[in-house]
Short mmCIF file of C-alpha atoms (C1' of nucleotides) in Angstrom, two decimals:
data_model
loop_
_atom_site.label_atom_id
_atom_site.label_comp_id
_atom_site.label_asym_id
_atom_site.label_seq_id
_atom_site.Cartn_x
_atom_site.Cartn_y
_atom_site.Cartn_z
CA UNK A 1 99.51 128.99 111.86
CA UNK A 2 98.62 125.58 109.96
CA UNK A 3 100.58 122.51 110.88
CA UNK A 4 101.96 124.63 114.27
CA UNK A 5 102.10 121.12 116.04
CA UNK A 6 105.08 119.94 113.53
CA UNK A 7 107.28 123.50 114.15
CA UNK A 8 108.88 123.62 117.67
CA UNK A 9 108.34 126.70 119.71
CA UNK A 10 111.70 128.34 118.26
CA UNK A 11 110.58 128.60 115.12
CA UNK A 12 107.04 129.17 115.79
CA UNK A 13 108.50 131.83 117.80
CA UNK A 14 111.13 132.59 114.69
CA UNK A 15 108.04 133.13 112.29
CA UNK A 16 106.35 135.05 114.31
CA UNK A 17 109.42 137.48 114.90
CA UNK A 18 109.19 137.56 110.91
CA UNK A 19 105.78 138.11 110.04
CA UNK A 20 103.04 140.75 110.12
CA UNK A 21 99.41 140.87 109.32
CA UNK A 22 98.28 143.38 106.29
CA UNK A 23 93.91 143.72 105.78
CA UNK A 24 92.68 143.90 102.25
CA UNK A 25 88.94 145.41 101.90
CA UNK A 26 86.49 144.16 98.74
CA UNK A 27 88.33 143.96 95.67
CA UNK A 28 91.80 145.43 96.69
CA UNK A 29 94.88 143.61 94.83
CA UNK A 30 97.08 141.57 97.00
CA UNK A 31 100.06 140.69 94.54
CA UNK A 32 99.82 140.62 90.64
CA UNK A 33 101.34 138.48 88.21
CA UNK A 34 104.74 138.57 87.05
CA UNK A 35 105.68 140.66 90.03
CA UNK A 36 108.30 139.23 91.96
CA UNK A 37 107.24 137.20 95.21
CA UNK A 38 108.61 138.74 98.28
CA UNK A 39 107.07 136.61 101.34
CA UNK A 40 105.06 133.21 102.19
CA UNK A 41 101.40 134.37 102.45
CA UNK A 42 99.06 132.79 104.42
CA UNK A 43 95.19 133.53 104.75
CA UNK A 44 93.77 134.44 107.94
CA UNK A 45 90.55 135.51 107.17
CA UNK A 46 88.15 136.39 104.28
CA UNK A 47 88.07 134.99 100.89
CA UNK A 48 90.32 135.79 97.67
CA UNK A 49 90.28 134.72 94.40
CA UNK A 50 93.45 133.60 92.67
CA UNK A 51 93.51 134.41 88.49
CA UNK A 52 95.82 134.26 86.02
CA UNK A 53 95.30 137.44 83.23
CA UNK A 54 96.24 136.39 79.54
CA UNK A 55 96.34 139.38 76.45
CA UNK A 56 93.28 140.76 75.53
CA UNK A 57 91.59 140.89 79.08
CA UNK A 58 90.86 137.20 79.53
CA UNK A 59 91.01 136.04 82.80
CA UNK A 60 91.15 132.62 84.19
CA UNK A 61 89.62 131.94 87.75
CA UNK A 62 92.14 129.37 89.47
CA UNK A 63 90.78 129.00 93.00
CA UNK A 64 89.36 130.62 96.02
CA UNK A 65 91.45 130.84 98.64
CA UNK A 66 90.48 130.34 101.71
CA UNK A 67 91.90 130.74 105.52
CA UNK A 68 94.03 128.72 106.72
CA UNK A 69 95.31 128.41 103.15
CA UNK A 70 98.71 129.57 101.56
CA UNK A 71 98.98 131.88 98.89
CA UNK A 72 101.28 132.01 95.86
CA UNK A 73 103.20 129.52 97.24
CA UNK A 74 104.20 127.40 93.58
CA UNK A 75 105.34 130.82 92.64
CA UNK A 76 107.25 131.32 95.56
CA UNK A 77 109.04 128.17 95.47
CA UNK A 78 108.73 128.11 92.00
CA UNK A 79 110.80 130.70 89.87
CA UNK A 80 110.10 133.60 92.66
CA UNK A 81 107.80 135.36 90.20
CA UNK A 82 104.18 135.64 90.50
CA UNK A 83 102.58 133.31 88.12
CA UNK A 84 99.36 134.49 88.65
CA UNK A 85 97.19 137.68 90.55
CA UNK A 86 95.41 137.80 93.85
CA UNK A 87 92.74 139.91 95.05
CA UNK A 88 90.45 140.12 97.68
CA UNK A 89 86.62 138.77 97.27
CA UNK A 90 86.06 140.54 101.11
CA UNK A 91 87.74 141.79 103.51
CA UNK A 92 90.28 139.67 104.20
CA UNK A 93 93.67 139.36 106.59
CA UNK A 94 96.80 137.94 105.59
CA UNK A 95 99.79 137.08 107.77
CA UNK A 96 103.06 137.68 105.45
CA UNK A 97 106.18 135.61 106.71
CA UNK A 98 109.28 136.22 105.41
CA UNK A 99 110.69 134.39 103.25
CA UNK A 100 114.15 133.88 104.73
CA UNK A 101 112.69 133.45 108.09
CA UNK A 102 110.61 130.38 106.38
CA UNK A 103 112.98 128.90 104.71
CA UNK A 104 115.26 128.85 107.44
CA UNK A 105 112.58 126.32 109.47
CA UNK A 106 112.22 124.34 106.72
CA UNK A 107 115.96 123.78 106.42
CA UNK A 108 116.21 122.51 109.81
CA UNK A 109 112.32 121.02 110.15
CA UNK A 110 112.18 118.07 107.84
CA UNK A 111 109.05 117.06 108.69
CA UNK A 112 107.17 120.72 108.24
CA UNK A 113 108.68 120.63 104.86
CA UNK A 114 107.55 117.31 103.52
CA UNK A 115 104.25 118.62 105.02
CA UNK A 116 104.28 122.00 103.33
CA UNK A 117 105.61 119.40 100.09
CA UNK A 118 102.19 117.55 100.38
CA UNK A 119 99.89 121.26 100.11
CA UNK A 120 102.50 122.27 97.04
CA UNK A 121 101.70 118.84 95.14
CA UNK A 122 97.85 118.69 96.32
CA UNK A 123 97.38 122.44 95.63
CA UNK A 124 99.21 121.70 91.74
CA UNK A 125 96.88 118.42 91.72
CA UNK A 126 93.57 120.12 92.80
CA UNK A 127 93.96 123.56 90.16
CA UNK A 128 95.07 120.53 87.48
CA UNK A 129 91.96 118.57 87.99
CA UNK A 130 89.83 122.22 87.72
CA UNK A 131 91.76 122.60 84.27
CA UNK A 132 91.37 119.17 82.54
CA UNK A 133 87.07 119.57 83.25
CA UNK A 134 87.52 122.88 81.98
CA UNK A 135 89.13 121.49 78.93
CA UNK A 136 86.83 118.47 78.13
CA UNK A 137 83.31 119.09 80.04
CA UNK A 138 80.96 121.11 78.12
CA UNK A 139 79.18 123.82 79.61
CA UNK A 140 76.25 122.27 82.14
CA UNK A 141 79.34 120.04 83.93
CA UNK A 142 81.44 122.87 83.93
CA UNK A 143 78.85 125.23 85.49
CA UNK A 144 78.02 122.14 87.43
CA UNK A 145 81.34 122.01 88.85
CA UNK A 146 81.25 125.67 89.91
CA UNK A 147 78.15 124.88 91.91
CA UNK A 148 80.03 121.90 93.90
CA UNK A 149 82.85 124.10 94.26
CA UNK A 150 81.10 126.42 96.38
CA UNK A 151 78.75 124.14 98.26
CA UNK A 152 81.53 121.40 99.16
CA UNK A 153 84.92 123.02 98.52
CA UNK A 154 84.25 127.11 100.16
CA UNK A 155 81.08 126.95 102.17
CA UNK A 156 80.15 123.59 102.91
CA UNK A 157 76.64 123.81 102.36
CA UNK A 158 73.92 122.99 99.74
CA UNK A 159 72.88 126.67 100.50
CA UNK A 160 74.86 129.79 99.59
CA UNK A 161 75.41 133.33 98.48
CA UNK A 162 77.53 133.42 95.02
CA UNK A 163 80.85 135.69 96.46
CA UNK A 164 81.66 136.96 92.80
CA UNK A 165 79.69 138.26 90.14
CA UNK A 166 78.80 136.10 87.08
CA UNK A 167 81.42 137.63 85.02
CA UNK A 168 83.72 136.05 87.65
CA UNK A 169 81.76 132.86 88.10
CA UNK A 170 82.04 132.29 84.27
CA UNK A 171 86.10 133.33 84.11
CA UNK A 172 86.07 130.14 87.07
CA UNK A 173 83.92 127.87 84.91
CA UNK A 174 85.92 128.51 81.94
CA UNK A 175 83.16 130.72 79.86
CA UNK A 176 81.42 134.06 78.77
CA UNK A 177 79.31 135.73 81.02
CA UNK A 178 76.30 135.14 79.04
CA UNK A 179 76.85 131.12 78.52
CA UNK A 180 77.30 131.31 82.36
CA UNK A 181 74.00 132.94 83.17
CA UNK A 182 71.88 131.14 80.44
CA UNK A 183 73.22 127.96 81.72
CA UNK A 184 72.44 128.78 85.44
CA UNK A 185 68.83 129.80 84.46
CA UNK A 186 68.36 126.53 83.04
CA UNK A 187 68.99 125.28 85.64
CA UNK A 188 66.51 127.27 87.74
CA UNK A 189 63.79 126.11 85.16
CA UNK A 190 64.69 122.42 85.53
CA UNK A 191 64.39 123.01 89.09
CA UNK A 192 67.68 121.86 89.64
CA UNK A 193 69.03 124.67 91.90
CA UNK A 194 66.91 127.89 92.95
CA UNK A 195 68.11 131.11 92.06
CA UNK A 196 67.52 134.81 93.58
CA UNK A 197 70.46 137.09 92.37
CA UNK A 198 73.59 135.87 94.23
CA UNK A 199 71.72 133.52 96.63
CA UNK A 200 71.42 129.80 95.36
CA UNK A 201 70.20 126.60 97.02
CA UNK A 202 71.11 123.53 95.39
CA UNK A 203 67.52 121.35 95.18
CA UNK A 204 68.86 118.42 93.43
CA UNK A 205 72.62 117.92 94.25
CA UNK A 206 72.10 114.13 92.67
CA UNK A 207 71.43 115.79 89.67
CA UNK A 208 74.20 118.39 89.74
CA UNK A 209 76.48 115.95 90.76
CA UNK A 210 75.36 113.92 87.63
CA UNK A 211 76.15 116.43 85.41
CA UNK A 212 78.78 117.16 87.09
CA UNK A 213 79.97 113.48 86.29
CA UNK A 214 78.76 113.22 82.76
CA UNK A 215 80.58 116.34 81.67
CA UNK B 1 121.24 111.52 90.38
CA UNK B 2 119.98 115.05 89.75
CA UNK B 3 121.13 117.96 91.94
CA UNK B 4 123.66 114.74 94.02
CA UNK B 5 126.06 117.80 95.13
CA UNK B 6 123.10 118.32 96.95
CA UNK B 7 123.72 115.64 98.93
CA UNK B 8 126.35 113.90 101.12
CA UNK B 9 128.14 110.46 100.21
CA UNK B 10 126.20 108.87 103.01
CA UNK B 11 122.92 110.06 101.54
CA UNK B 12 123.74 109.45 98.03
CA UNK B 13 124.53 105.92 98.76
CA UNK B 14 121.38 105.28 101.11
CA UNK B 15 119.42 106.19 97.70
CA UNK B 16 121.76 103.65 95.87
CA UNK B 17 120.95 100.69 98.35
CA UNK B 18 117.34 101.70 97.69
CA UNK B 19 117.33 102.11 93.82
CA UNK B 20 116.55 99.46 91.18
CA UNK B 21 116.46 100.38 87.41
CA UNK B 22 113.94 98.79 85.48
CA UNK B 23 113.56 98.81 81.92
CA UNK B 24 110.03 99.53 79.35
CA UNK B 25 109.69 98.75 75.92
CA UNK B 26 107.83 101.29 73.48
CA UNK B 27 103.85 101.16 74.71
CA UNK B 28 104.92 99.79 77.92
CA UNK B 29 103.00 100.88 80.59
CA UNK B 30 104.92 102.61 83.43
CA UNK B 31 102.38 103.27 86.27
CA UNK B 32 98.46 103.50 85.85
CA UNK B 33 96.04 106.65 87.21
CA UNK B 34 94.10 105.45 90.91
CA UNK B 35 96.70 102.58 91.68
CA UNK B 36 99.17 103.41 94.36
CA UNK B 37 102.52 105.29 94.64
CA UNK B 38 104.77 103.24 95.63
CA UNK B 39 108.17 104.64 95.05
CA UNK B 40 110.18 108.40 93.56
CA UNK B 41 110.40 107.22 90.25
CA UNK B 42 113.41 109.07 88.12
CA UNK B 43 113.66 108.82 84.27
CA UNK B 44 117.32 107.62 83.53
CA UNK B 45 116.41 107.26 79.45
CA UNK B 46 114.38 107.16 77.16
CA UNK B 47 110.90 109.42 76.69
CA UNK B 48 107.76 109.07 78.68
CA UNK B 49 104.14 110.60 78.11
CA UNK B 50 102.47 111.09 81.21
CA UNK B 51 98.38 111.46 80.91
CA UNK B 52 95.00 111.48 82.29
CA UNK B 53 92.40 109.11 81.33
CA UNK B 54 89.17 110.56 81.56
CA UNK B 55 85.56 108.40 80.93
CA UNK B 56 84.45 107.51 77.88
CA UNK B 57 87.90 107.36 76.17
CA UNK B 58 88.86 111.06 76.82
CA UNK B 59 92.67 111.52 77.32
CA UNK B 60 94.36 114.76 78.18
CA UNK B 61 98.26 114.57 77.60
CA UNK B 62 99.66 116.48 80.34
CA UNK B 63 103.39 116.07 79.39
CA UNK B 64 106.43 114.05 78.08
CA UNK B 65 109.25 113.17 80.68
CA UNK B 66 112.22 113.74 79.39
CA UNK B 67 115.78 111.52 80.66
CA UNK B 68 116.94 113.45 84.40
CA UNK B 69 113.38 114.28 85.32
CA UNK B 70 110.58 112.85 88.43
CA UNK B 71 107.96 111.23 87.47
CA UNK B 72 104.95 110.97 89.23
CA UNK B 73 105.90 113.31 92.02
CA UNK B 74 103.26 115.52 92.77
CA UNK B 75 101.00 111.80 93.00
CA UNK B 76 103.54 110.39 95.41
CA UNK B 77 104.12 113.29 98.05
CA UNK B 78 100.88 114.58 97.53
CA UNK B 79 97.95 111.74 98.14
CA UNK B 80 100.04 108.67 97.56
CA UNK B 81 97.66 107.90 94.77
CA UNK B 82 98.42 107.95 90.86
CA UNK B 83 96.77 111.15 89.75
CA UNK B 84 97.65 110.25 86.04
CA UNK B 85 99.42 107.48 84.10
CA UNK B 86 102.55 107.00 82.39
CA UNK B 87 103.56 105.54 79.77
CA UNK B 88 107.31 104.79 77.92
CA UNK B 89 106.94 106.06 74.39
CA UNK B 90 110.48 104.93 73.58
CA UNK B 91 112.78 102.14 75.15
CA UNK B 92 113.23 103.97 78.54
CA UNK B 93 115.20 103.19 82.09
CA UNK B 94 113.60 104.44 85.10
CA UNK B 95 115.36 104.04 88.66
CA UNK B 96 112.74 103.66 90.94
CA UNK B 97 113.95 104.54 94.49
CA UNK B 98 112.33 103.41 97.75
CA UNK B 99 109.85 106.09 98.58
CA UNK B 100 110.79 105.86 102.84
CA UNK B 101 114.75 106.00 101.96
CA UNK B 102 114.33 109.20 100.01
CA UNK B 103 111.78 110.76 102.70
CA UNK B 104 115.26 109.95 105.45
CA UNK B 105 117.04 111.94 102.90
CA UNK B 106 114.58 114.76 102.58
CA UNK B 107 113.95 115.20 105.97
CA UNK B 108 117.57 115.96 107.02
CA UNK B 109 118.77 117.47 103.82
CA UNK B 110 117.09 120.79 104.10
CA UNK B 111 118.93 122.12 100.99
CA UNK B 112 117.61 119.14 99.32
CA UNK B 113 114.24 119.36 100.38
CA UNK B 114 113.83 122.92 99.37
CA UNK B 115 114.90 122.30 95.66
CA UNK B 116 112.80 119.82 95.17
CA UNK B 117 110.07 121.89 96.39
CA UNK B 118 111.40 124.13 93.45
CA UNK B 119 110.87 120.83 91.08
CA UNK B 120 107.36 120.14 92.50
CA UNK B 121 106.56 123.65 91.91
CA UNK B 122 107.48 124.53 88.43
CA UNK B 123 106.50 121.25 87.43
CA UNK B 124 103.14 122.46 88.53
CA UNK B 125 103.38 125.74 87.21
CA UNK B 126 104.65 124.22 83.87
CA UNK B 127 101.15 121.99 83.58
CA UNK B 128 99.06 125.00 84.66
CA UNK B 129 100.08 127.54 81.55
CA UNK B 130 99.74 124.20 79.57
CA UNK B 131 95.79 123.52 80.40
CA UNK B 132 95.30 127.15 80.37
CA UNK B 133 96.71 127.82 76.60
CA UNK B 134 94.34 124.55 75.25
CA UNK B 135 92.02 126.24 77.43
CA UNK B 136 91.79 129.84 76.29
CA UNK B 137 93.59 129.33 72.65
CA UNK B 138 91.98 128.44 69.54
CA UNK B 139 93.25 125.47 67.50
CA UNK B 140 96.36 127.20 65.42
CA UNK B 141 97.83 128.28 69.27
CA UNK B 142 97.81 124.93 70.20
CA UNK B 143 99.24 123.50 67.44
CA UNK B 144 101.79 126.22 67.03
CA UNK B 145 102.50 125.31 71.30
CA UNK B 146 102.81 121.91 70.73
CA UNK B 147 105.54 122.39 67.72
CA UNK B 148 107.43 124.75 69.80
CA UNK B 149 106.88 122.17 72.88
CA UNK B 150 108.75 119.50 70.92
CA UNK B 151 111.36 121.90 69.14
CA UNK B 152 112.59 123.96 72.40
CA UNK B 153 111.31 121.48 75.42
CA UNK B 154 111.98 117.99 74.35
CA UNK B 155 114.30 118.50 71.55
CA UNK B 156 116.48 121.52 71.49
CA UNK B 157 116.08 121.95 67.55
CA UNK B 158 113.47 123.30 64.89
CA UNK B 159 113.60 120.10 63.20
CA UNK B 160 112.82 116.53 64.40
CA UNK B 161 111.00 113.37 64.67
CA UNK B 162 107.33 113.24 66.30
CA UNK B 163 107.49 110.87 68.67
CA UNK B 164 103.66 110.57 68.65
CA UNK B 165 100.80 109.49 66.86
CA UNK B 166 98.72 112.60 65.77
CA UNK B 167 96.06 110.98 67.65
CA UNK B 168 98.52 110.94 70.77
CA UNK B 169 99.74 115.05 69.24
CA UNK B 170 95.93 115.99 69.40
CA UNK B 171 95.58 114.65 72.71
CA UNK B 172 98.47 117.26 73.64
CA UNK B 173 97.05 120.02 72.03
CA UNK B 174 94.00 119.23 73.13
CA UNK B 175 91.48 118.70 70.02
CA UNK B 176 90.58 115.98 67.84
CA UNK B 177 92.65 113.69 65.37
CA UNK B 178 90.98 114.85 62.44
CA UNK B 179 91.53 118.41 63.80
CA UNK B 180 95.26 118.62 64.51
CA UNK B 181 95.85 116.59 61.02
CA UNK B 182 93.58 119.14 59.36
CA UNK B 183 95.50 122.13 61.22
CA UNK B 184 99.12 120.47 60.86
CA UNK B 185 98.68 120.14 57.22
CA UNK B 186 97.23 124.20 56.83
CA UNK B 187 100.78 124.61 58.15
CA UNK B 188 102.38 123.15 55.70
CA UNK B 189 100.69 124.23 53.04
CA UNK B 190 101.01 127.70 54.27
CA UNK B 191 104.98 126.94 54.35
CA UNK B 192 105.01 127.54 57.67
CA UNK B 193 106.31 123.79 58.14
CA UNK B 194 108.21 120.80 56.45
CA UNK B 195 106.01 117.64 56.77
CA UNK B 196 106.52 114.19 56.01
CA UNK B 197 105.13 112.16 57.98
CA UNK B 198 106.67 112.14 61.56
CA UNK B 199 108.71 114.49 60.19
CA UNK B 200 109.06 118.16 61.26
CA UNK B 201 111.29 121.21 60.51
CA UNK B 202 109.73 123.88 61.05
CA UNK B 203 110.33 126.32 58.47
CA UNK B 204 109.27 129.71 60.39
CA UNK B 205 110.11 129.72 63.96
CA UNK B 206 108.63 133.24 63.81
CA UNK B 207 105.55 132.42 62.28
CA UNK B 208 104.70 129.56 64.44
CA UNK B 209 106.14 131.46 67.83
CA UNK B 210 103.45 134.23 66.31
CA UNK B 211 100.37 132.08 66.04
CA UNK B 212 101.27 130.48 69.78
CA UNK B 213 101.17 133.85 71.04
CA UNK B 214 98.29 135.51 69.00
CA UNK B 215 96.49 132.07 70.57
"C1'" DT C 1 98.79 84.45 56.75
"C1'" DT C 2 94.58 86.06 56.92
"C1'" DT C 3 91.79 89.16 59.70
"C1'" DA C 4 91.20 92.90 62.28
"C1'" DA C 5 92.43 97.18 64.29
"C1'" DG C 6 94.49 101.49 64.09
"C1'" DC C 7 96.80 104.96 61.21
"C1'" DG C 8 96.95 109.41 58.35
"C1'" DA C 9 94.17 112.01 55.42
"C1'" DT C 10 90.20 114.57 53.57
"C1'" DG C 11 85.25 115.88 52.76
"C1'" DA C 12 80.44 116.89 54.50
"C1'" DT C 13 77.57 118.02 58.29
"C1'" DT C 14 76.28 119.26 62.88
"C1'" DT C 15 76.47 121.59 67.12
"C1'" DA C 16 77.96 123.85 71.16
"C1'" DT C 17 79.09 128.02 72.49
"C1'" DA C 18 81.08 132.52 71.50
"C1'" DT C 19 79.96 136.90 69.76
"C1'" DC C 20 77.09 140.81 68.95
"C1'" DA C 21 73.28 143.64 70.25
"C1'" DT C 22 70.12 145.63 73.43
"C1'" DC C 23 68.03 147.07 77.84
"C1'" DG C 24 66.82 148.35 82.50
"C1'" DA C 25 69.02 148.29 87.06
"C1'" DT C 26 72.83 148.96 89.91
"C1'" DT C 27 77.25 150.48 91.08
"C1'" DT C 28 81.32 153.26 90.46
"C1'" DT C 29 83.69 157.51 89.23
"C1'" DA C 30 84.22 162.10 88.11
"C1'" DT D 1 74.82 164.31 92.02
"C1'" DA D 2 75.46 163.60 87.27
"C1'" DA D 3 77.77 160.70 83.98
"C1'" DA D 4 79.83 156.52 82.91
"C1'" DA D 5 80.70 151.95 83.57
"C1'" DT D 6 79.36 147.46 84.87
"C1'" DC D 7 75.77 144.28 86.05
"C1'" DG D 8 72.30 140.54 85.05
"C1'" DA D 9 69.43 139.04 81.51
"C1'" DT D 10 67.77 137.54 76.93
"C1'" DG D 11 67.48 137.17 71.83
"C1'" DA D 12 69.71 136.67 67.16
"C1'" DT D 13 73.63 135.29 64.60
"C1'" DA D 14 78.16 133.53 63.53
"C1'" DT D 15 81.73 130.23 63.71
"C1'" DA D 16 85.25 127.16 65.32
"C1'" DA D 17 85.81 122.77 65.85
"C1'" DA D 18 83.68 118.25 66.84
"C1'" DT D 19 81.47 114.51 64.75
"C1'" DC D 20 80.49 111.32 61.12
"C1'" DA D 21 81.86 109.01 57.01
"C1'" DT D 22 85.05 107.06 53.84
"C1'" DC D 23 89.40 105.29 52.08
"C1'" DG D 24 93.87 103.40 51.23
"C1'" DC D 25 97.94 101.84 54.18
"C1'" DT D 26 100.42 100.12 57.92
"C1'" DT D 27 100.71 97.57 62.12
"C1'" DA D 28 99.10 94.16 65.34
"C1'" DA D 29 96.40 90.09 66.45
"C1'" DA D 30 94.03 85.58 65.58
#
DNA sequence: TTTAAGCGATGATTTATATCATCGATTTTA
DNA sequence: TAAAATCGATGATATAAATCATCGCTTAAA
């Protein structure tokens, strides 16, 4: 449990009385959009992508979430309906609270709620930021940005394997599948990042951080 | 006050002690992106565009604030810094409250605390679908959006005043001067639209609710 | 009050990127 | 295990919309 230090041991106790842990393999759905949201969900392990699905099959790639992160939580505290889908990128855990349960300890817990009012606004501030580069980079700082997601946001490292297929990696950067790859094997030519199916290592992160920057 | 049967006389008047209103002209800067939060800031009247400033020039329009609405929010409880700017577009009042007296309030009003969790949220979820239409839509979606963002958002009525430049309109939308004039007048000439100059009635809510949808 | 800047409008041109097509390899499903 | 779907990859083509240019008109600044 995030933040467990602000929650006394009631209502750690209280949420734990009032949750339970599901596991999602590769790929399985964990709530679609427009369903209605039924419980607080928190990521315990493994990695899901959060999307939004318009007509004609397009998809937008919001986020990854990762542990430690909450899931569907504007749409929970939103208008209670799910505003967008989640599914699972690997096997993954999540802890489900209950909603009531929750809410009751944020009633009485002032200072867990301004907390959990902090990840709400920096979660809405983070996906808005993703948006607006979508909007107004072209394509090399918007495939640029999908690089730096991975390396600093998800993995930490210069050095990783790509968790989604390009099809994926192009719905997160805001493109077709085929603008995604031809971009990324420009890249590989320019030397800029090298390239062996899913596995990348960023060479030049000045560089990608430069387009990145220039848009 | 919004939602003040929320709260109890002591609380309301704590807020009261800690309110001033201050007042903006038209082009009046409210608050600037990167300076920072310093207090809830609540629209009393007037009309406020609130907006990202990208390099070279770029704007993105996120939203107008209409009278009875937050602005700034997500900025002040999530990393105290300005994520965007605001600006009054007409003469406007804004009560700024002292940021500490309305964290007292939050942090023993429960009830409180969770609706404006419910603000922060759809507010968020509002901006989202926003980016994602100029996103994913091709120019006669976004036009059509920003027509019915006007007619059912700000002003409750198919015909009115724009409030805007069409510079500032293609900002909203998204595109280009030259390409929301160019699109705008297609519109009319289609009969889809009255036009004279900030003048709108739009002739075929069906049409125009239609091309949103069709993107 | 003259100058300068920004406005709405429209035409011509360019360009970034989507779309369409194909193909062998891999994965999924029937 | 056979058939079908999806994958990564690359080339050719189409197109939506940005950019550039111009032009009166209004608004703001010197």
């Amino acid at each position: 449990m995030p933040y467990a230090q602000l929650l006394s041991d009631e209502q750690l106790e209280l949420i734990r009385n009032n949750s339970n842990i599901v596991s999602y393999n590769k790929k399985d759905s964990v709530f679609r959009q427009s369903t209605r949201t039924s419980h607080i969900m928190l990521l315990a392990s493994g990695l899901v992508k959060i999307f939004k699905e318009g007509r004609n099959e397009r998809v937008v790639l919001l986020r990854m979430a990762s542990p430690g992160e909450y899931i569907g939580m504007l749409s929970v505290m939103g208008d209670q309906i799910h505003q967008y889908s989640a599914t699972a990128v690997e096997t993954s855990e999540i802890c489900f609270i209950d909603i009531n349960a929750f809410r009751n300890v944020l009633m009485e817990n002032g200072k867990f709620s301004l907390k959990l009012m902090s990840i709400i606004s920096q979660d809405g501030l983070f996906i808005f930021n993703r948006l607006i580069n979508q909007t107004h980079k072209q394509l090399p700082g918007r495939i640029a940005d999908v690089l730096l997601y991975f390396a600093d946001n998800i993995y930490g490292k210069s050095q990783f394997d790509f968790p989604l297929t390009r099809r994926e990696l192009a719905e997160l950067a805001g493109t077709t599948k085929e603008s995604f790859i031809r971009t990324l094997t420009e890249f590989k030519h320019d030397k800029i990042i090298d390239l062996d199916g899913s596995h990348v290592r960023i060479i030049s992160m000045d560089i990608v951080k430069t387009l990145s920057e220039l848009g």
